[in-house]
PDB file of C-alpha atoms and ligand atoms in Angstrom:
ATOM      1  CA  MET A   1       4.918  22.867  -6.943  1.00  0.00           C
ATOM      2  CA  THR A   2       5.921  21.014  -3.737  1.00  0.00           C
ATOM      3  CA  ARG A   3       4.959  17.816  -4.493  1.00  0.00           C
ATOM      4  CA  GLN A   4       2.583  16.385  -1.475  1.00  0.00           C
ATOM      5  CA  ILE A   5       3.770  12.725   0.491  1.00  0.00           C
ATOM      6  CA  SER A   6       0.973  11.130   2.653  1.00  0.00           C
ATOM      7  CA  CYS A   7       3.380   8.635   5.315  1.00  0.00           C
ATOM      8  CA  ILE A   8       0.762   6.248   6.553  1.00  0.00           C
ATOM      9  CA  ASN A   9       2.128   3.708   9.282  1.00  0.00           C
ATOM     10  CA  GLY A  10      -0.206   0.847  10.768  1.00  0.00           C
ATOM     11  CA  PRO A  11      -0.426  -0.420  13.559  1.00  0.00           C
ATOM     12  CA  ASN A  12       2.484  -0.750  16.872  1.00  0.00           C
ATOM     13  CA  LEU A  13       4.481   1.654  14.478  1.00  0.00           C
ATOM     14  CA  ASN A  14       3.863   4.575  17.610  1.00  0.00           C
ATOM     15  CA  LEU A  15       5.798   2.016  19.855  1.00  0.00           C
ATOM     16  CA  LEU A  16       9.305   2.112  17.515  1.00  0.00           C
ATOM     17  CA  GLY A  17      11.683   2.525  19.368  1.00  0.00           C
ATOM     18  CA  GLN A  18      10.520   0.320  22.596  1.00  0.00           C
ATOM     19  CA  ARG A  19       9.257  -2.131  19.882  1.00  0.00           C
ATOM     20  CA  GLU A  20      11.468  -5.325  19.503  1.00  0.00           C
ATOM     21  CA  PRO A  21      14.110  -3.013  18.927  1.00  0.00           C
ATOM     22  CA  GLU A  22      17.020  -5.555  17.658  1.00  0.00           C
ATOM     23  CA  ILE A  23      13.885  -6.210  14.882  1.00  0.00           C
ATOM     24  CA  TYR A  24      12.757  -3.102  14.010  1.00  0.00           C
ATOM     25  CA  GLY A  25      15.472  -0.665  15.260  1.00  0.00           C
ATOM     26  CA  ARG A  26      15.607   2.278  17.934  1.00  0.00           C
ATOM     27  CA  LEU A  27      15.013   5.370  16.253  1.00  0.00           C
ATOM     28  CA  THR A  28      11.368   6.545  16.719  1.00  0.00           C
ATOM     29  CA  LEU A  29       8.453   7.784  14.089  1.00  0.00           C
ATOM     30  CA  GLY A  30       9.326  11.024  15.045  1.00  0.00           C
ATOM     31  CA  ASP A  31      13.103  10.620  14.310  1.00  0.00           C
ATOM     32  CA  ILE A  32      11.805   8.918  11.183  1.00  0.00           C
ATOM     33  CA  GLU A  33       9.446  11.697  10.030  1.00  0.00           C
ATOM     34  CA  THR A  34      12.889  13.993  11.155  1.00  0.00           C
ATOM     35  CA  LEU A  35      14.440  12.201   8.736  1.00  0.00           C
ATOM     36  CA  LEU A  36      12.176  12.341   6.196  1.00  0.00           C
ATOM     37  CA  ASN A  37      11.238  16.342   6.125  1.00  0.00           C
ATOM     38  CA  GLU A  38      15.182  16.869   5.951  1.00  0.00           C
ATOM     39  CA  GLU A  39      15.298  14.717   2.531  1.00  0.00           C
ATOM     40  CA  ALA A  40      11.810  16.231   1.389  1.00  0.00           C
ATOM     41  CA  ALA A  41      13.360  19.735   1.990  1.00  0.00           C
ATOM     42  CA  GLU A  42      16.217  18.468  -0.288  1.00  0.00           C
ATOM     43  CA  LEU A  43      14.003  17.260  -3.251  1.00  0.00           C
ATOM     44  CA  ASP A  44      10.919  20.244  -2.991  1.00  0.00           C
ATOM     45  CA  MET A  45       8.814  17.680  -1.389  1.00  0.00           C
ATOM     46  CA  SER A  46       6.719  17.877   1.789  1.00  0.00           C
ATOM     47  CA  VAL A  47       5.448  14.723   3.777  1.00  0.00           C
ATOM     48  CA  LYS A  48       2.071  14.617   6.151  1.00  0.00           C
ATOM     49  CA  MET A  49       3.135  11.750   8.931  1.00  0.00           C
ATOM     50  CA  LEU A  50       0.369   9.791   9.726  1.00  0.00           C
ATOM     51  CA  GLN A  51       0.081   6.610  12.000  1.00  0.00           C
ATOM     52  CA  SER A  52      -2.513   4.571  13.730  1.00  0.00           C
ATOM     53  CA  ASN A  53      -3.583   1.681  15.144  1.00  0.00           C
ATOM     54  CA  SER A  54      -6.827   0.866  13.070  1.00  0.00           C
ATOM     55  CA  GLU A  55      -7.257  -0.734   9.832  1.00  0.00           C
ATOM     56  CA  GLY A  56     -10.293   1.833   8.973  1.00  0.00           C
ATOM     57  CA  GLN A  57      -8.787   5.283   9.756  1.00  0.00           C
ATOM     58  CA  ILE A  58      -5.478   3.199   7.033  1.00  0.00           C
ATOM     59  CA  VAL A  59      -8.258   3.132   4.694  1.00  0.00           C
ATOM     60  CA  ASP A  60     -10.107   6.556   5.137  1.00  0.00           C
ATOM     61  CA  TRP A  61      -5.959   8.074   4.776  1.00  0.00           C
ATOM     62  CA  LEU A  62      -5.382   5.614   1.777  1.00  0.00           C
ATOM     63  CA  GLN A  63      -8.856   7.251  -0.121  1.00  0.00           C
ATOM     64  CA  ASP A  64      -7.906  10.678   1.207  1.00  0.00           C
ATOM     65  CA  ALA A  65      -4.531  10.680  -0.922  1.00  0.00           C
ATOM     66  CA  ARG A  66      -6.496   9.804  -3.990  1.00  0.00           C
ATOM     67  CA  THR A  67      -7.272  13.972  -3.676  1.00  0.00           C
ATOM     68  CA  ASN A  68      -4.384  15.177  -1.384  1.00  0.00           C
ATOM     69  CA  ALA A  69      -1.713  13.206  -2.007  1.00  0.00           C
ATOM     70  CA  SER A  70       0.875  12.612  -5.035  1.00  0.00           C
ATOM     71  CA  GLY A  71       2.551   9.879  -3.850  1.00  0.00           C
ATOM     72  CA  VAL A  72       2.398   7.714  -0.289  1.00  0.00           C
ATOM     73  CA  ILE A  73       4.508   6.200   1.227  1.00  0.00           C
ATOM     74  CA  LEU A  74       2.916   3.020   3.628  1.00  0.00           C
ATOM     75  CA  ASN A  75       3.947   0.400   6.023  1.00  0.00           C
ATOM     76  CA  ALA A  76       1.465  -1.593   6.626  1.00  0.00           C
ATOM     77  CA  ALA A  77       3.127  -3.489   9.518  1.00  0.00           C
ATOM     78  CA  ALA A  78       0.904  -6.063  10.329  1.00  0.00           C
ATOM     79  CA  TYR A  79      -2.317  -5.087   8.177  1.00  0.00           C
ATOM     80  CA  THR A  80      -0.251  -5.873   5.918  1.00  0.00           C
ATOM     81  CA  HIS A  81      -0.621  -9.667   6.219  1.00  0.00           C
ATOM     82  CA  THR A  82      -4.140  -9.302   6.883  1.00  0.00           C
ATOM     83  CA  SER A  83      -5.941  -6.728   5.331  1.00  0.00           C
ATOM     84  CA  VAL A  84      -8.631  -6.896   1.879  1.00  0.00           C
ATOM     85  CA  ALA A  85      -9.943  -3.691   2.879  1.00  0.00           C
ATOM     86  CA  ILE A  86      -6.088  -1.845   2.601  1.00  0.00           C
ATOM     87  CA  HIS A  87      -5.644  -4.139  -0.371  1.00  0.00           C
ATOM     88  CA  ASP A  88      -8.617  -2.693  -1.781  1.00  0.00           C
ATOM     89  CA  ALA A  89      -8.107   1.102  -1.160  1.00  0.00           C
ATOM     90  CA  LEU A  90      -4.846   0.575  -2.688  1.00  0.00           C
ATOM     91  CA  LYS A  91      -6.872  -0.809  -5.907  1.00  0.00           C
ATOM     92  CA  ALA A  92      -8.273   2.886  -5.990  1.00  0.00           C
ATOM     93  CA  LEU A  93      -5.334   4.916  -5.327  1.00  0.00           C
ATOM     94  CA  ASP A  94      -3.898   6.124  -8.884  1.00  0.00           C
ATOM     95  CA  VAL A  95      -1.019   8.153  -6.915  1.00  0.00           C
ATOM     96  CA  PRO A  96       2.609   5.896  -6.942  1.00  0.00           C
ATOM     97  CA  VAL A  97       2.459   3.936  -3.443  1.00  0.00           C
ATOM     98  CA  ILE A  98       5.888   2.814  -2.286  1.00  0.00           C
ATOM     99  CA  GLU A  99       5.725  -0.672   0.384  1.00  0.00           C
ATOM    100  CA  VAL A 100       8.173   0.113   2.939  1.00  0.00           C
ATOM    101  CA  HIS A 101       9.218  -2.310   5.906  1.00  0.00           C
ATOM    102  CA  LEU A 102      11.625  -1.895   8.851  1.00  0.00           C
ATOM    103  CA  SER A 103      12.376  -5.569   8.619  1.00  0.00           C
ATOM    104  CA  ASN A 104      12.428  -8.082   5.963  1.00  0.00           C
ATOM    105  CA  PRO A 105       9.310 -10.354   6.560  1.00  0.00           C
ATOM    106  CA  ALA A 106      10.389 -12.310   3.715  1.00  0.00           C
ATOM    107  CA  ALA A 107      13.096 -13.768   6.130  1.00  0.00           C
ATOM    108  CA  ARG A 108      10.991 -14.095   9.197  1.00  0.00           C
ATOM    109  CA  ASP A 109       7.802 -15.811  10.251  1.00  0.00           C
ATOM    110  CA  ASP A 110       5.467 -17.530   7.636  1.00  0.00           C
ATOM    111  CA  PHE A 111       2.598 -15.580   8.760  1.00  0.00           C
ATOM    112  CA  ARG A 112       4.216 -13.139   7.126  1.00  0.00           C
ATOM    113  CA  GLN A 113       4.526 -14.662   4.256  1.00  0.00           C
ATOM    114  CA  THR A 114       1.126 -13.555   3.061  1.00  0.00           C
ATOM    115  CA  ASN A 115       1.169 -10.064   1.724  1.00  0.00           C
ATOM    116  CA  PHE A 116      -2.301  -7.718   1.115  1.00  0.00           C
ATOM    117  CA  VAL A 117      -0.044  -5.235  -0.262  1.00  0.00           C
ATOM    118  CA  SER A 118       3.050  -6.217  -2.173  1.00  0.00           C
ATOM    119  CA  PRO A 119       0.526  -6.785  -5.690  1.00  0.00           C
ATOM    120  CA  VAL A 120      -1.185  -3.689  -5.497  1.00  0.00           C
ATOM    121  CA  VAL A 121       1.844  -1.013  -4.925  1.00  0.00           C
ATOM    122  CA  THR A 122       4.332   0.701  -7.384  1.00  0.00           C
ATOM    123  CA  GLY A 123       7.523  -0.606  -5.355  1.00  0.00           C
ATOM    124  CA  SER A 124       8.460  -2.036  -2.167  1.00  0.00           C
ATOM    125  CA  ILE A 125      11.306  -1.870   0.265  1.00  0.00           C
ATOM    126  CA  ALA A 126      12.400  -4.166   3.025  1.00  0.00           C
ATOM    127  CA  GLY A 127      14.896  -5.121   5.633  1.00  0.00           C
ATOM    128  CA  LEU A 128      16.838  -1.734   5.098  1.00  0.00           C
ATOM    129  CA  GLY A 129      15.376  -0.512   8.942  1.00  0.00           C
ATOM    130  CA  ALA A 130      14.395   3.809   8.877  1.00  0.00           C
ATOM    131  CA  ALA A 131      16.619   4.282   5.386  1.00  0.00           C
ATOM    132  CA  GLY A 132      14.149   2.229   3.664  1.00  0.00           C
ATOM    133  CA  TYR A 133      11.776   5.009   4.430  1.00  0.00           C
ATOM    134  CA  VAL A 134      14.169   7.913   2.812  1.00  0.00           C
ATOM    135  CA  LEU A 135      15.263   5.766   0.376  1.00  0.00           C
ATOM    136  CA  ALA A 136      11.109   5.113  -0.626  1.00  0.00           C
ATOM    137  CA  LEU A 137      10.621   9.233  -0.967  1.00  0.00           C
ATOM    138  CA  LYS A 138      13.833   9.453  -3.168  1.00  0.00           C
ATOM    139  CA  ALA A 139      11.811   6.920  -5.497  1.00  0.00           C
ATOM    140  CA  LEU A 140       8.799   8.885  -5.051  1.00  0.00           C
ATOM    141  CA  ALA A 141      10.747  12.201  -6.361  1.00  0.00           C
ATOM    142  CA  THR A 142      12.016  10.164  -9.366  1.00  0.00           C
ATOM    143  CA  LEU A 143       8.252   8.552  -9.851  1.00  0.00           C
ATOM    144  CA  ILE A 144       6.266  11.746  -9.811  1.00  0.00           C
ATOM    145  CA  PRO A 145       6.723  14.919 -12.170  1.00  0.00           C
TER     146      PRO A 145
HETATM  147  C1  DQA B   1       6.482  -4.593   9.983  1.00  0.00           C
HETATM  148  C2  DQA B   1       6.560  -6.436   9.583  1.00  0.00           C
HETATM  149  C3  DQA B   1       5.553  -6.677   9.796  1.00  0.00           C
HETATM  150  O1  DQA B   1       5.539  -8.065   9.495  1.00  0.00           O
HETATM  151  C4  DQA B   1       5.196  -6.095  11.336  1.00  0.00           C
HETATM  152  O2  DQA B   1       3.804  -6.922  11.854  1.00  0.00           O
HETATM  153  C5  DQA B   1       5.563  -4.680  11.648  1.00  0.00           C
HETATM  154  C6  DQA B   1       6.415  -4.037  11.559  1.00  0.00           C
HETATM  155  C7  DQA B   1       7.953  -3.915   9.506  1.00  0.00           C
HETATM  156  O3  DQA B   1       8.054  -2.393   9.402  1.00  0.00           O
HETATM  157  O4  DQA B   1       8.940  -4.660   9.220  1.00  0.00           O
HETATM  158  O5  DQA B   1       4.593  -4.335  12.859  1.00  0.00           O
HETATM  159  O6  DQA B   1       5.830  -3.583   9.244  1.00  0.00           O
END
C-alpha cells in the first residue's frame, strides 16, 4: 500500500528561493516538492506538501497526521525555537517524524539554540539544504513498514 507522508513547512518557507538564498538556497518550495515527488515514486510513497505561516494551522496538520499519514517531514522554521504547541502536538503523534532544516541552526544565532521540536521527533537533519528533505523521505521509507 502507498505510504502517505505529510511534509509540513512553517513560516516564511513560502519565500524559499527569494529569502536569504545564501542561507536557504535558490530552490523554491515547489522545486523541493518536485524532488520529493520524484523520490516518492521510487519508494512507493506519496507526499502531501503543506506550508503555513500560522502556528495553529501547523498544529492542526500534525493532529490530522495522527490518522491520515504514515509519517511526517517537518520543517517548523522559526516555530522550532518558540512553539510549545507544536511540541505538544508532536508528543501526541505516534507516526515517525523527521525534522528538517535547510540551514544548520546549531551553527547560527543564540536564539536558534532553543529547539522545542528535536526532543520529540524520531530524528533530525540540518544543514544539507533541499537534499535534507529527500534524505528525510528515504529515512521514513526505512521506518515505515
Ligand atoms: C530553518 C531554520 C530556522 O532557524 C529558521 O527560522 C527558518 C528556517 C531552516 O530550514 O534552516 O525559518 O528552519
